[in-house]
Short mmCIF file of C-alpha atoms in Angstrom, two decimals:
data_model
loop_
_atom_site.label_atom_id
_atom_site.label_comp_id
_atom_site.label_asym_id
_atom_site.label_seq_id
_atom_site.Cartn_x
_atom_site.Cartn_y
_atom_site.Cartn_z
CA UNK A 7 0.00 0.00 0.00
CA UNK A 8 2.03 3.12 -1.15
CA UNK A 9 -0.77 5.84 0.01
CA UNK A 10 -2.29 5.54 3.44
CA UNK A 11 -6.14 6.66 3.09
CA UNK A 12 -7.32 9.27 5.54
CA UNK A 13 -9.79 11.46 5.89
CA UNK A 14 -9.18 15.62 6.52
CA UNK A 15 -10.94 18.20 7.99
CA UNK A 16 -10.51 20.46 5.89
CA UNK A 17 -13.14 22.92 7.15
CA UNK A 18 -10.53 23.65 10.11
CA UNK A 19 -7.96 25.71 8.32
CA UNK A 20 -6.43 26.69 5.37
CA UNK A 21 -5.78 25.23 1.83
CA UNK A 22 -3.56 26.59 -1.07
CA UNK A 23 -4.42 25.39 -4.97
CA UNK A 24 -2.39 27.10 -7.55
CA UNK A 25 -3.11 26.88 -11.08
CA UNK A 26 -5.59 27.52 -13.67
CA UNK A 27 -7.82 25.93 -16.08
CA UNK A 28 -9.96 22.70 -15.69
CA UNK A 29 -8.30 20.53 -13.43
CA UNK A 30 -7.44 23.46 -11.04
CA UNK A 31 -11.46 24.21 -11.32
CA UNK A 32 -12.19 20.66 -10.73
CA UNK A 33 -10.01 20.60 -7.27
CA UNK A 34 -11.08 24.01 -6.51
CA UNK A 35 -15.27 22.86 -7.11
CA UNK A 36 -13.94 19.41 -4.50
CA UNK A 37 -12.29 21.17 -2.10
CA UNK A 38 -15.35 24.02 -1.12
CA UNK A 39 -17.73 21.16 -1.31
CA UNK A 40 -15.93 19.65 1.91
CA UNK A 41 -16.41 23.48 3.47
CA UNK A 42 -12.51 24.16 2.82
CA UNK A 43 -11.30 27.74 2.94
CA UNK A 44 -9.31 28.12 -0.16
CA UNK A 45 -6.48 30.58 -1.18
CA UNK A 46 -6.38 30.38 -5.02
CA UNK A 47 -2.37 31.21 -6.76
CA UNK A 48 -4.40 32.28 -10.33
CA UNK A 49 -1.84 32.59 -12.84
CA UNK A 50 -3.90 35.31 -14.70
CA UNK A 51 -6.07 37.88 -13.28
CA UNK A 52 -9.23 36.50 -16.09
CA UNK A 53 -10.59 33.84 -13.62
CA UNK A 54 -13.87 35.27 -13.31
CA UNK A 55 -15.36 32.80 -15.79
CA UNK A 56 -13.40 29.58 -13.85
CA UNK A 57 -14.67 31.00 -10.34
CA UNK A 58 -18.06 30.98 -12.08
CA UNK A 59 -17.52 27.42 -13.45
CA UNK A 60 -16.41 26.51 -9.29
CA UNK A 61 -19.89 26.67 -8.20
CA UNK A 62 -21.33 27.95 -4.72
CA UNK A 63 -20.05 25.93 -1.93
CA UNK A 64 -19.98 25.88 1.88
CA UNK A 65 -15.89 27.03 1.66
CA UNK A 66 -14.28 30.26 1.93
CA UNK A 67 -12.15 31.11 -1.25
CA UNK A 68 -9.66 34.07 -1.84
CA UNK A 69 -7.97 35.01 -5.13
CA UNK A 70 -4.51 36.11 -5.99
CA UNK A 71 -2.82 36.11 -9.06
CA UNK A 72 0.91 35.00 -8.80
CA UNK A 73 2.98 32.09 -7.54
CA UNK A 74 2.53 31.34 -3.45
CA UNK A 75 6.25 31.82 -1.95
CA UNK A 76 7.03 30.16 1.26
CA UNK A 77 5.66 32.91 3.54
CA UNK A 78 2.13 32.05 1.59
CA UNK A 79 2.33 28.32 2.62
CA UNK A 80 2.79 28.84 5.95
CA UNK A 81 0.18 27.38 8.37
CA UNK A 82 -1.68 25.99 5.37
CA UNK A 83 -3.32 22.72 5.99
CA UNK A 84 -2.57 21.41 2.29
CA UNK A 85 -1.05 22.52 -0.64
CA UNK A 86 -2.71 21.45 -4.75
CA UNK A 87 -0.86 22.74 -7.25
CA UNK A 88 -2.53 22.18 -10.80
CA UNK A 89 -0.49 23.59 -13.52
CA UNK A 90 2.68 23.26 -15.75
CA UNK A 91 4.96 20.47 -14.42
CA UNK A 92 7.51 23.44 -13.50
CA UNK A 93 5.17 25.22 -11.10
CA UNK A 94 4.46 21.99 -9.25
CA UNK A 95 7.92 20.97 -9.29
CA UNK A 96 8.80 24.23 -6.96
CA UNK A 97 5.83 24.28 -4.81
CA UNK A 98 6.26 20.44 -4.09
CA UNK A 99 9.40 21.08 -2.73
CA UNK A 100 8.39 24.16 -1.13
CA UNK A 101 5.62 22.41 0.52
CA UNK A 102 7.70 19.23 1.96
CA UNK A 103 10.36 21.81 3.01
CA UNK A 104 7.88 23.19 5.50
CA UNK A 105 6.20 19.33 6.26
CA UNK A 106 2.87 20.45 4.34
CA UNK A 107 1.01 17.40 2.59
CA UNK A 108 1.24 18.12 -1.26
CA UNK A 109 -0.50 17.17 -4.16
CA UNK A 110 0.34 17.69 -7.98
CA UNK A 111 -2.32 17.33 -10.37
CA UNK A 112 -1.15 13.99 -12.35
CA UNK A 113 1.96 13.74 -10.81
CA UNK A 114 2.10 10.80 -7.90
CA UNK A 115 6.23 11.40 -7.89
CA UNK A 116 6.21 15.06 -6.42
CA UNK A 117 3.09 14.19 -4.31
CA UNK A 118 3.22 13.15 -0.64
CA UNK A 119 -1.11 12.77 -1.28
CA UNK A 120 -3.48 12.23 -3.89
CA UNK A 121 -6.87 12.64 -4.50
CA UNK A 122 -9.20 9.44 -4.53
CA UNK A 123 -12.41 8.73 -6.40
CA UNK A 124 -14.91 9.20 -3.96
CA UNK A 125 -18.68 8.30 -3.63
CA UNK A 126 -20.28 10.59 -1.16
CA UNK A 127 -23.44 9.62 0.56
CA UNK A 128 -23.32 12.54 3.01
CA UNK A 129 -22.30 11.33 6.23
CA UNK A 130 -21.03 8.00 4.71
CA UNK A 131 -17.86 8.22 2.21
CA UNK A 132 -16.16 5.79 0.27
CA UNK A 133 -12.67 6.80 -0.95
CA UNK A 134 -11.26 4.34 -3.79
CA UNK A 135 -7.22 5.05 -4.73
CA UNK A 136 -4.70 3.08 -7.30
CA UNK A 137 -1.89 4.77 -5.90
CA UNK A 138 -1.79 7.29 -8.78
CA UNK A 139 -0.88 4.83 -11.07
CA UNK A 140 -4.63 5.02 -12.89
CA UNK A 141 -7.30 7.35 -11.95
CA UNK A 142 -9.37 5.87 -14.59
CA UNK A 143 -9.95 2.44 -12.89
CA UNK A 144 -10.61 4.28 -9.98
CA UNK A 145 -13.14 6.15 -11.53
CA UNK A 146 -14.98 2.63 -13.12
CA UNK A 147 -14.72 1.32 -9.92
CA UNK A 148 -16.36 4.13 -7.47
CA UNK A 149 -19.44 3.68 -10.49
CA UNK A 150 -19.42 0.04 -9.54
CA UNK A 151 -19.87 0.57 -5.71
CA UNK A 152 -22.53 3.84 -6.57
CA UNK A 153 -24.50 1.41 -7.89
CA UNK A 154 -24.39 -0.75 -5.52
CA UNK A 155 -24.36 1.36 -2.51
CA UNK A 156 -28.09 2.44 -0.86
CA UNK A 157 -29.30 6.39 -1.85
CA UNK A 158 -30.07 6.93 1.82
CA UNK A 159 -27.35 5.29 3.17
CA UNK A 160 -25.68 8.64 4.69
CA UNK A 161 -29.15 9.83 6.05
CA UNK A 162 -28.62 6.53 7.65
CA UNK A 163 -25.60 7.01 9.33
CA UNK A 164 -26.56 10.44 10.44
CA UNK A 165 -29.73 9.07 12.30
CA UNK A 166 -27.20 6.57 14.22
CA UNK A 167 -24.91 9.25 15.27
CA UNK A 168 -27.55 11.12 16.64
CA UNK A 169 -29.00 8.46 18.90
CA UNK A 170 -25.62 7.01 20.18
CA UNK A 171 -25.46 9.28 23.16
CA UNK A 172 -29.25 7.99 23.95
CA UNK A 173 -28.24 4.40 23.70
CA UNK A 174 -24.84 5.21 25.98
CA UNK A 175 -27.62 6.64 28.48
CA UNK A 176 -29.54 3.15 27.94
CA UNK A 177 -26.64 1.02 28.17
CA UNK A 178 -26.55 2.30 31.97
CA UNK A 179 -29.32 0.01 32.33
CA UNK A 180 -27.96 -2.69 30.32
CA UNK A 181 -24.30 -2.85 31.20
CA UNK A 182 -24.43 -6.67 29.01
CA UNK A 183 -25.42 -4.84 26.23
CA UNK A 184 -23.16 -5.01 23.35
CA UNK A 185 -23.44 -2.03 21.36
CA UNK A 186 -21.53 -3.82 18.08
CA UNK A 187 -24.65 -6.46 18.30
CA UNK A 188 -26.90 -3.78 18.93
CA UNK A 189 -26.26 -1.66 15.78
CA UNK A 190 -26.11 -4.85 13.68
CA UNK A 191 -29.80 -6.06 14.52
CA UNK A 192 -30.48 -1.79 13.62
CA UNK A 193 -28.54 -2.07 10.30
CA UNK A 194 -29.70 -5.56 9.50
CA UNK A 195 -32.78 -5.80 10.93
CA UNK A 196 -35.82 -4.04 9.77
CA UNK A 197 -35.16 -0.81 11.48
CA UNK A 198 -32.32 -0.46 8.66
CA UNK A 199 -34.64 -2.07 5.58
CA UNK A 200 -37.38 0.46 6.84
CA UNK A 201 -35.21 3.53 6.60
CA UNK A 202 -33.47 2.77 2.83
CA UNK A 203 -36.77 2.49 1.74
CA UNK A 204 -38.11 5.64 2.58
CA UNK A 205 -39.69 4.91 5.34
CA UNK A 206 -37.87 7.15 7.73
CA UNK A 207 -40.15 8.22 10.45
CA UNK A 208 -41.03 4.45 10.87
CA UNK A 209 -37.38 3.69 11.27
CA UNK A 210 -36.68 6.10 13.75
CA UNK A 211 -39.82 5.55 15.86
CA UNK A 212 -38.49 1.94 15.71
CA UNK A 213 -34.92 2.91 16.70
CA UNK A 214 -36.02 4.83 19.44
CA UNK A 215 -38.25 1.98 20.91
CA UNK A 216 -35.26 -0.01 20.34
CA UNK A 217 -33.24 1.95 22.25
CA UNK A 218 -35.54 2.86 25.19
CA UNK A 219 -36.26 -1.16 25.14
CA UNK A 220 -32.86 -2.50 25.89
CA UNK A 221 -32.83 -3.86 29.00
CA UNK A 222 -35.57 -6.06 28.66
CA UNK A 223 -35.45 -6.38 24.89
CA UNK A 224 -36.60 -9.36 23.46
CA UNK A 225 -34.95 -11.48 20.79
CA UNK A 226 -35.96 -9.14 17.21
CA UNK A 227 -37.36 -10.84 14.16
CA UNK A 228 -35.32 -10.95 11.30
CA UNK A 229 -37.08 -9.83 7.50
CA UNK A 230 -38.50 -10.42 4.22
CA UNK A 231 -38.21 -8.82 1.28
CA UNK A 232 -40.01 -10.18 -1.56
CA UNK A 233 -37.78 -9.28 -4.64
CA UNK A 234 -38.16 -9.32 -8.48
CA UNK A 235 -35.67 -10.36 -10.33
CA UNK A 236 -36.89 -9.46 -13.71
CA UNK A 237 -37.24 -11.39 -16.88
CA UNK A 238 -33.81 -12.84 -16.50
CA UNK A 239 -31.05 -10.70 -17.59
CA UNK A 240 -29.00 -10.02 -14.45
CA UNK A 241 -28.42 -6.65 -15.66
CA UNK A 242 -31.53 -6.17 -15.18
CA UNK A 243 -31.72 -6.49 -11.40
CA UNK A 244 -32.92 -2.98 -9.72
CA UNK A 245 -30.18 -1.58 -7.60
CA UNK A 246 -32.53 -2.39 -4.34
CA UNK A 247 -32.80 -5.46 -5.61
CA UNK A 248 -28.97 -6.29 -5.92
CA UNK A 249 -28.56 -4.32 -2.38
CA UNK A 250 -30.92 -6.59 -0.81
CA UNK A 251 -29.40 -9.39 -2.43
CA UNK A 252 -26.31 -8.80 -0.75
CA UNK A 253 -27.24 -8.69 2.40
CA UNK A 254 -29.59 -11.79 2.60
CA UNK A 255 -29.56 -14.70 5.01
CA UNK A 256 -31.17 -16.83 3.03
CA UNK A 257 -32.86 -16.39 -0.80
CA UNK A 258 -36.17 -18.89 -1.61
CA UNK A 259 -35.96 -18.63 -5.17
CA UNK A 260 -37.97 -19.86 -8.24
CA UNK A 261 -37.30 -21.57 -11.67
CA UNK A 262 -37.22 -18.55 -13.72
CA UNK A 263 -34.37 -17.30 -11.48
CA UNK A 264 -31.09 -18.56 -13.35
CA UNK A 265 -27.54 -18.70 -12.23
CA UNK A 266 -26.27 -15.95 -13.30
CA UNK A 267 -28.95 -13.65 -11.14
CA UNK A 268 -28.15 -16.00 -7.88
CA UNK A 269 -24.38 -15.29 -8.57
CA UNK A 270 -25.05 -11.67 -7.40
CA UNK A 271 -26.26 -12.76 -4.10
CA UNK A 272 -24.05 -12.59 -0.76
CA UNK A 273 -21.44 -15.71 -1.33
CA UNK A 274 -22.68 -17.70 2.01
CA UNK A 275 -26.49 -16.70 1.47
CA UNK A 276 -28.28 -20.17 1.97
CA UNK A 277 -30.26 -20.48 -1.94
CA UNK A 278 -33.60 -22.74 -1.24
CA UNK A 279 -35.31 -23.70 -4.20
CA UNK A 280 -39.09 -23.14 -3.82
CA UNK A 281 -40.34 -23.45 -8.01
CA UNK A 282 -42.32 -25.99 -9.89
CA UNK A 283 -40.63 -27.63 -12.78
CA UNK A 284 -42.79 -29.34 -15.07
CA UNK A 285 -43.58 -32.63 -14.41
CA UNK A 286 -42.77 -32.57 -11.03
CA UNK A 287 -45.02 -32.06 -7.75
CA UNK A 288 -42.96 -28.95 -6.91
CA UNK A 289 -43.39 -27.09 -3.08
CA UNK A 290 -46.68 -25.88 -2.36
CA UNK A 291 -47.51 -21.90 -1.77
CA UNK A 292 -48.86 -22.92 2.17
CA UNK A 293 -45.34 -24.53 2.74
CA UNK A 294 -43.20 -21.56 1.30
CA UNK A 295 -45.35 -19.34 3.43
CA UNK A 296 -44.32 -21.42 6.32
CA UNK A 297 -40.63 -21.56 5.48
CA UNK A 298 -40.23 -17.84 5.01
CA UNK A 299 -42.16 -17.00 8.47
CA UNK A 300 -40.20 -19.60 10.25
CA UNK A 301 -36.92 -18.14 8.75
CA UNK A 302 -37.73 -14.60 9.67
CA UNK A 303 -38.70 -15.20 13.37
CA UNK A 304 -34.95 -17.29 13.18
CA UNK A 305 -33.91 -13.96 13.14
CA UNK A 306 -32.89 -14.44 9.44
CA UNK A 307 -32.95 -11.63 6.89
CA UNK A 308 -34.73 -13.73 4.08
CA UNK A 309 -35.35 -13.06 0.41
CA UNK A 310 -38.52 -13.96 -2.06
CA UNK A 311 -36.77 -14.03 -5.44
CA UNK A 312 -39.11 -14.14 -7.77
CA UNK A 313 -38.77 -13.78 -11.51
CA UNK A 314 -40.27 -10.35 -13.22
CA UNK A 315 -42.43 -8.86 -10.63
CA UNK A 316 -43.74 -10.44 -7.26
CA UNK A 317 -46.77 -8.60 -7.80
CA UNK A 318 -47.42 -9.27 -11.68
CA UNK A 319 -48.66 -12.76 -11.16
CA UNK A 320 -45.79 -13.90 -9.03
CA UNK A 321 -48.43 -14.62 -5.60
CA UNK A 322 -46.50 -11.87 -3.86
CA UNK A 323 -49.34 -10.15 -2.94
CA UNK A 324 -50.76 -14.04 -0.63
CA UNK A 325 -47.46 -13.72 0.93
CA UNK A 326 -47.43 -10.47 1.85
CA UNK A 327 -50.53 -10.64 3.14
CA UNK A 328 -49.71 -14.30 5.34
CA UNK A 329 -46.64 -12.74 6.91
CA UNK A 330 -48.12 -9.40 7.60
CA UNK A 331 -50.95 -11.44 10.01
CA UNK A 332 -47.92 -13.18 11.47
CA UNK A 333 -46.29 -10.03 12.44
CA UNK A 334 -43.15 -10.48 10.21
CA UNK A 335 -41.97 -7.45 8.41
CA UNK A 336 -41.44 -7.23 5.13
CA UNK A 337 -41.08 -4.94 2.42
CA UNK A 338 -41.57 -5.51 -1.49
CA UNK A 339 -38.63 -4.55 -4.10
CA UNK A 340 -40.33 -4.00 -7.77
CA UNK A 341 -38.92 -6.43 -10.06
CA UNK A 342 -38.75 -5.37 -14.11
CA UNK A 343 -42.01 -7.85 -15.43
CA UNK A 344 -41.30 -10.33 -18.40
CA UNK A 345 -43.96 -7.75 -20.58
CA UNK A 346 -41.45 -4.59 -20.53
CA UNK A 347 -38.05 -6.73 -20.41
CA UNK A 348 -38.95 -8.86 -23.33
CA UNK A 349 -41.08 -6.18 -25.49
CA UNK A 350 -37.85 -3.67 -24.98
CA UNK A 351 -35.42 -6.08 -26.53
CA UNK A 352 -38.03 -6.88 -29.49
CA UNK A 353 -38.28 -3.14 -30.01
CA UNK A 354 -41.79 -3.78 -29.52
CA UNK A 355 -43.74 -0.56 -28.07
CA UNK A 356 -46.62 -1.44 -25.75
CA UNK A 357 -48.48 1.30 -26.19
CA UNK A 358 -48.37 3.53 -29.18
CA UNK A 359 -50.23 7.06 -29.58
CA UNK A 360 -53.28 6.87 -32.04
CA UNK A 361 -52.82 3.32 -32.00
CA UNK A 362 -53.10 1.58 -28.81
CA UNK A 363 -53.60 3.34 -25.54
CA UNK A 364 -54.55 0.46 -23.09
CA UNK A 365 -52.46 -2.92 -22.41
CA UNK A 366 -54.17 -5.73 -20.75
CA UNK A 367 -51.81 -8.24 -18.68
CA UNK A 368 -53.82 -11.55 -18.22
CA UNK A 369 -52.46 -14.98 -17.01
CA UNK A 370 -53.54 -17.93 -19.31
CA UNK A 371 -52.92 -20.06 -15.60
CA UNK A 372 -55.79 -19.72 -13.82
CA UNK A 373 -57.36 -22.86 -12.18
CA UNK A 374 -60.16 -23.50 -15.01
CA UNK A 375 -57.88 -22.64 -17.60
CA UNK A 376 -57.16 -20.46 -20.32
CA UNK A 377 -60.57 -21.27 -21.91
CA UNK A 378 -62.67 -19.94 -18.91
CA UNK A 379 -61.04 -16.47 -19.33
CA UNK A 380 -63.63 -13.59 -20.18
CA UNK A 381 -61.97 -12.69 -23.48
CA UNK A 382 -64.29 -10.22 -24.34
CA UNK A 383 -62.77 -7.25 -22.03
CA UNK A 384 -59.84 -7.75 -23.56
CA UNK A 385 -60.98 -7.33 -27.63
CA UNK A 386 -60.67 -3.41 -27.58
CA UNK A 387 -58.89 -2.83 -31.20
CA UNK A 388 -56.97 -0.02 -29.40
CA UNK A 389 -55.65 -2.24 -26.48
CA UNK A 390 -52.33 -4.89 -26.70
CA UNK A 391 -52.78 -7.84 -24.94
CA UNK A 392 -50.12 -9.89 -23.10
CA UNK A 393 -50.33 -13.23 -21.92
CA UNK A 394 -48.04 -14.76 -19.49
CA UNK A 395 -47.86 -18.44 -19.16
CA UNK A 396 -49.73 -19.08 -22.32
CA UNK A 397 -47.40 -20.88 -24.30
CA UNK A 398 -49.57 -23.97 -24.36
CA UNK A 399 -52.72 -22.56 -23.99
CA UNK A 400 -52.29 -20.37 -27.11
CA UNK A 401 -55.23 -22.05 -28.83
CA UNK A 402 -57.35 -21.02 -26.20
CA UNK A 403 -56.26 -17.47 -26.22
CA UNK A 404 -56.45 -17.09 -30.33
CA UNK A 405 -60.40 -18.68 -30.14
CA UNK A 406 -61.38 -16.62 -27.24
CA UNK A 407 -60.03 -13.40 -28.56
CA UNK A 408 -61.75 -14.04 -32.08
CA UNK A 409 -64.67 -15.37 -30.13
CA UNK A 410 -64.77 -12.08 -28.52
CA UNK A 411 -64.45 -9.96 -31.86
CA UNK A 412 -60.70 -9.23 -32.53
CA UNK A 413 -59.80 -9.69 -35.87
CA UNK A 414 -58.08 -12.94 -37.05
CA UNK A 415 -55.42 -10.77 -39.26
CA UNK A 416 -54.16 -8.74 -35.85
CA UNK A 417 -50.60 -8.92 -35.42
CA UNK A 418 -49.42 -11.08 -32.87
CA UNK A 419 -45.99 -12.16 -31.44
CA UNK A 420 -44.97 -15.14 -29.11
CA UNK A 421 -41.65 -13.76 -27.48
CA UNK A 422 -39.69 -16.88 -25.47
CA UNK A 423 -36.87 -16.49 -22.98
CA UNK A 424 -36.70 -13.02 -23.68
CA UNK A 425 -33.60 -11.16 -22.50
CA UNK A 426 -31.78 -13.98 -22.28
CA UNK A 427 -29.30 -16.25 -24.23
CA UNK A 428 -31.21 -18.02 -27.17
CA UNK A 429 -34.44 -15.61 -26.97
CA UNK A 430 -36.48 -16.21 -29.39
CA UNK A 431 -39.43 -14.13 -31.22
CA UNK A 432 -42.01 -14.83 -33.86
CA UNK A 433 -44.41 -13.00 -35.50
CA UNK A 434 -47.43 -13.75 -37.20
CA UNK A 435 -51.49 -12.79 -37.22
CA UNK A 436 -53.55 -14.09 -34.35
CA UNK A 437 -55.38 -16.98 -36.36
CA UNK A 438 -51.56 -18.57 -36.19
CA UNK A 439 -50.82 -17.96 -32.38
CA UNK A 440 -51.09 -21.72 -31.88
CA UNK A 441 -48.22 -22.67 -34.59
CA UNK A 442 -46.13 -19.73 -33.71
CA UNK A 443 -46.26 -20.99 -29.86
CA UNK A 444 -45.30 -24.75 -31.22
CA UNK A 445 -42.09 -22.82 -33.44
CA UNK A 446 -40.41 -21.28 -30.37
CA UNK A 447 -39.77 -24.46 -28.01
CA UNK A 448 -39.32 -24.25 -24.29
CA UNK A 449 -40.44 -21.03 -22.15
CA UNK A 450 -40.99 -19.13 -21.11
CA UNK A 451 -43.08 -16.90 -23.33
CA UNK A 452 -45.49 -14.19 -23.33
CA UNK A 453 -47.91 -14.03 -25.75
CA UNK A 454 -48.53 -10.36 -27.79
CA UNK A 455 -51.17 -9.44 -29.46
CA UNK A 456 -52.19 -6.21 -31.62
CA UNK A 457 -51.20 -3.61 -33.79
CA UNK A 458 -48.29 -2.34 -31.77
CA UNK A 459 -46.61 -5.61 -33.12
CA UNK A 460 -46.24 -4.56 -36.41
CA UNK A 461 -43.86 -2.21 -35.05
CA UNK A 462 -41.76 -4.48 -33.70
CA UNK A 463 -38.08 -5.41 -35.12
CA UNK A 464 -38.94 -8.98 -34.97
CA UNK A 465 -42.05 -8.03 -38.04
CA UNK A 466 -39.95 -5.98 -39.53
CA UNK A 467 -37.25 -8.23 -40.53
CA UNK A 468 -40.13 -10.82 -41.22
CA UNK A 469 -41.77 -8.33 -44.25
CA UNK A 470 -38.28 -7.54 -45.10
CA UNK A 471 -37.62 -11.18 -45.76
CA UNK A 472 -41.39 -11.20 -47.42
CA UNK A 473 -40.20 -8.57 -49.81
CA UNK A 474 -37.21 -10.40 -50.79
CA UNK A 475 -38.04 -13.08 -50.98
CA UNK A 476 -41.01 -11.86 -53.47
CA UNK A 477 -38.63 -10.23 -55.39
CA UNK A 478 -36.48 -13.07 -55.72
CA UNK A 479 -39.25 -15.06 -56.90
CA UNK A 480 -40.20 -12.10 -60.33
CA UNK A 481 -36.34 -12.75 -60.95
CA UNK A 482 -36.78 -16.36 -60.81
CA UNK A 483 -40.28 -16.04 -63.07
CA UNK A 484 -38.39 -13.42 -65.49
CA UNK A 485 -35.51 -15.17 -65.96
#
């Protein structure tokens, strides 16, 4: 490690930057954000237009043009020089004359600091270094961890600081109490799953019980959070949803979760398989129910992985409702549903203005089957209809929508494992659903049907094809 990382308050005296043009702005707009007072060395006197450019910030600044001597570096908590490699060549040696930390713009060899990449959440701050040697990696990597890292994670941290004198008050009380195993059941525990998502008056309410509780707190329920994982693509995961991922217990997953999503969970998560595969008896809803209540009042912080939505015909909303009247807390995380994933990468708009201003999402699985579905609120010319799980009921949906008035020439598309490897999409009018379901193979699919199809890529690379293939056909004829 040839940099030691530490963190300055800089707020408590004085820093020099010398330089000019953007990098010296860039340091200059950093350093007032952290409330620094700074003393700008402008090498012109035309800097009204870069102080502009520097923004409004909580730090002092001063302006004179010239080089800083050593009687200007005196007391000064840092020095920044961002300028010709001459000019920080003499102030880094002026600098570590007097035992000032020193940084050059770009040059780790006549700096005793350098700048990091930093992610700032407020009260919580990541700092990510290379030791100078490439800024650029540090910069991919603090996007990784911003994406990865909670919104209101700072906000967090600031409502901890401000109750730890209350719990030192409480541990009087408690002298047992550990206050490491304390603030992991807040951060963990759903005190800390309430507060990052946006339920922040709840959390503290909670924290404060929690608090005021202590010496005769019982043993605290762990949590569930019933998670989409969307159509498939891990990419796809929402950044809650990774988040939560990370920090599970214990993940009850379907079949349409694959590999490559479970990857992204914590490394020693427990993964508990919970789907139906065809042809076997698969684990009934009333025994997942029990499984995640009994994992939750373990004190386990337990996942729902479910893919697309939990609430788009995943049964989310049963189990939500089952551990709610068991007193187990949990909290939903919207999942991307199969209908937007898949119609996305088929380029195939859902709605369309002029053209179709309603969608209809219906399940073809519904205990009497896709026959016993009242096709007839679903007919509207201006509406596109999706079906989930209708793959092999796509007889039943074509005779019931035509039964119900929709013409057999509508577009229709049967789009299968969509967003993942070997996706497949066919197009076709809705008199063919059933042979363009039998074309496609194994699910799943969703089933698409009306004229926002016909604006899909998937149609128009099929007329394309038409058209040459017509063509080729006069040449043949003329020939």
């Amino acid at each position: 490690m040839g940099f030691l990382p530490i963190f300055l308050d800089l707020a408590s005296g004085r820093v020099i930057l010398a330089g000019s043009g953007p990098k010296a702005v860039a340091k200059l707009q950093l350093l007032r954000s952290v409330g620094a007072d700074v003393h700008w060395f402008a090498p012109h006197s035309d800097v009204a237009e870069e102080l502009l450019l520097a923004g409004h910030y909580a730090g002092n600044i001063s302006v004179t043009i010239g080089e800083p001597g050593e009687a200007d570096l005196a007391g000064a908590l840092a020095v920044v020089a961002a300028g010709a490699s001459d000019l920080g060549a003499r102030l880094s040696a002026r600098a570590q004359a007097l035992g000032i930390p020193v940084n050059v713009v770009d040059r780790p060899d006549l700096s005793t600091f350098i700048f990091p990449a930093v992610v700032d959440r407020g009260d919580v701050m990541v700092a990510i270094g290379t030791g100078g040697s490439s800024p650029v990696l540090a910069r991919r990597l603090r996007e990784r961890i911003e994406a990865i890292l909670p919104a209101r994670i700072g906000d967090f941290a600031a409502l901890m600081k401000r109750y730890r004198e209350r719990l030192a008050q409480a541990r009087a009380h408690a002298p047992l109490l550990s206050l490491r195993r304390f603030w992991e059941r807040v951060i963990d525990g759903p005190i800390g799953a309430s507060f990052l998502a946006g339920r922040t008056r709840e959390a503290e309410a909670a924290l404060q019980k929690a608090i005021d509780s202590t010496p005769s707190a019982p043993r605290q329920h762990g949590t569930v959070h019933l998670v989409g994982a969307g159509p498939g693509d891990p990419d796809l995961l929402t950044l809650r949803a990774l988040q939560t991922l990370q920090a599970a217990d214990v993940i009850f997953h379907d079949e349409l979760v694959g590999p490559e999503i479970l990857f992204r969970a914590r490394r020693d998560a427990e993964l508990v398989f919970v789907g139906k595969r065809k042809g076997e008896p698969g684990m009934g809803q009333d025994e997942i129910n029990r499984r995640l209540k009994e994992a939750a009042l373990a004190g386990r912080q337990v996942v729902r992985l479910k893919g697309g939505d939990p609430f788009i015909f995943g049964r989310g909303g049963e189990e939500l409702d089952y551990l709610q009247s068991a007193g187990v807390p949990v909290f939903v995380v919207p999942g991307i549903t199969a209908a937007l994933g898949c119609a996305a990468e088929a380029g195939l708009p859902l709605t369309y203005r002029g053209e179709s201003s309603r969608l209809s999402l219906v399940t073809a699985n519904v205990a009497d089957g896709a026959q016993s579905v009242d096709w007839s609120a679903h007919a509207d010319p201006r509406a596109t209809v999706v079906v989930y799980m209708g793959l092999f009921s796509a007889a039943f949906v074509r005779d019931g929508l035509i039964g119900a008035g929709c013409p057999p020439t509508t577009p229709a598309a049967v789009l299968a494992r969509g967003t993942l490897p070997g996706s497949k999409a066919v197009v076709g009018r809705l008199s063919e659903l059933p042979k363009l379901a039998a074309s496609v193979g194994e699910g799943p699919a969703l089933l698409v049907i009306g004229e926002v199809v016909a604006r899909s890529q998937p149609w128009k690379a099929a007329q394309s094809q038409k058209i040459e293939h017509q063509h080729q056909q006069i040449i043949e004829a003329v020939s």
